[in-house]
Coordinates of C-alpha atoms in Angstrom, one line a residue:
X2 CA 75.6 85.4 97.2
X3 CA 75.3 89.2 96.3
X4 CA 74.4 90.2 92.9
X5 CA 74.0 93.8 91.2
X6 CA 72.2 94.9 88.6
X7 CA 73.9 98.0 86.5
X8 CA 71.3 99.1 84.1
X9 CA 72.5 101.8 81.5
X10 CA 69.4 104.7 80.6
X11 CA 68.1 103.3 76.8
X12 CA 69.8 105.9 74.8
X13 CA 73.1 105.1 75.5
X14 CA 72.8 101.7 73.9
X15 CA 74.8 99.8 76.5
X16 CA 74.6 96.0 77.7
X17 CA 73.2 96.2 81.4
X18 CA 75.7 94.0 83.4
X19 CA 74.8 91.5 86.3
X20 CA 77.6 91.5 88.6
X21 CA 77.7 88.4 91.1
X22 CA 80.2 86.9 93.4
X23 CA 80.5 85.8 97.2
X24 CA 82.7 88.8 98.0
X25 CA 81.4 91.6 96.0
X26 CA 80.8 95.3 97.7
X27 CA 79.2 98.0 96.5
X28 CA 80.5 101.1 97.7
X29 CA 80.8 104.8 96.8
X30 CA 83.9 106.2 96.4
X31 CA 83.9 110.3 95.4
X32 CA 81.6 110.6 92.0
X33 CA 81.6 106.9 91.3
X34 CA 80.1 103.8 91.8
X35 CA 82.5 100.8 92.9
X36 CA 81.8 97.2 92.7
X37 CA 84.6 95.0 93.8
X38 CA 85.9 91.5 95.5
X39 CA 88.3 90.5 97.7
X40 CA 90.9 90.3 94.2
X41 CA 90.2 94.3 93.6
X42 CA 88.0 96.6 91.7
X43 CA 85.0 94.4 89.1
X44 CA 83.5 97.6 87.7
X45 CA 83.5 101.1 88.3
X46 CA 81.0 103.6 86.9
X47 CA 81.5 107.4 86.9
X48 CA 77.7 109.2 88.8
X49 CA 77.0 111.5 85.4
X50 CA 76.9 107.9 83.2
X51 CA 73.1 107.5 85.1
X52 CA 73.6 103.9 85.1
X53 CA 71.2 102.6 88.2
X54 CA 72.2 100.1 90.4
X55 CA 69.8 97.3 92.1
X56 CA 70.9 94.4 94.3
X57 CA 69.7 91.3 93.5
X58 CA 69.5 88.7 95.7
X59 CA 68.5 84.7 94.3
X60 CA 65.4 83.8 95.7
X61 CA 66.5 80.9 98.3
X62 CA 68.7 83.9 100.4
X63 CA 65.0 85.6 100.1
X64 CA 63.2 82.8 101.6
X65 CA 65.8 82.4 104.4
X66 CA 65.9 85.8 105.2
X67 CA 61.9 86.2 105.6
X68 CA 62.0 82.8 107.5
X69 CA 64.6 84.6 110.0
X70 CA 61.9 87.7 110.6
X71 CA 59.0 85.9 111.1
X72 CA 60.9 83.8 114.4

């Protein structure tokens, strides 16, 4: 299952948000950042907020996909 990380820059004193769900994108759409799901848009964050997001995936989907290389 896809996860992403949205970390905020310190000085804007903002929660970071994990974002998770089976069907969630990431894609870029003009000057922002989208995140949705097959039900519509989760979070969108405007480029000049310099939030960073990182996609996190759980450590089993890790395991299988370094298992698939190595055969």
């Amino acid at each position: 299952m896809p996860a992403y990380l949205v970390i905020h820059p310190r000085g804007q004193k903002r929660d970071d948000v994990l974002i998770e769900g089976d069907d969630i994108t990431l894609t870029i759409q003009g000057s922002w950042a989208v995140l949705a799901d097959n039900e519509g848009v989760c979070l969108a964050i405007p480029s000049g907020q310099g939030a960073s997001i990182q996609r996190v995936d759980p450590p089993e989907e890790l395991a299988d996909q370094a298992g698939a290389l190595n055969k």
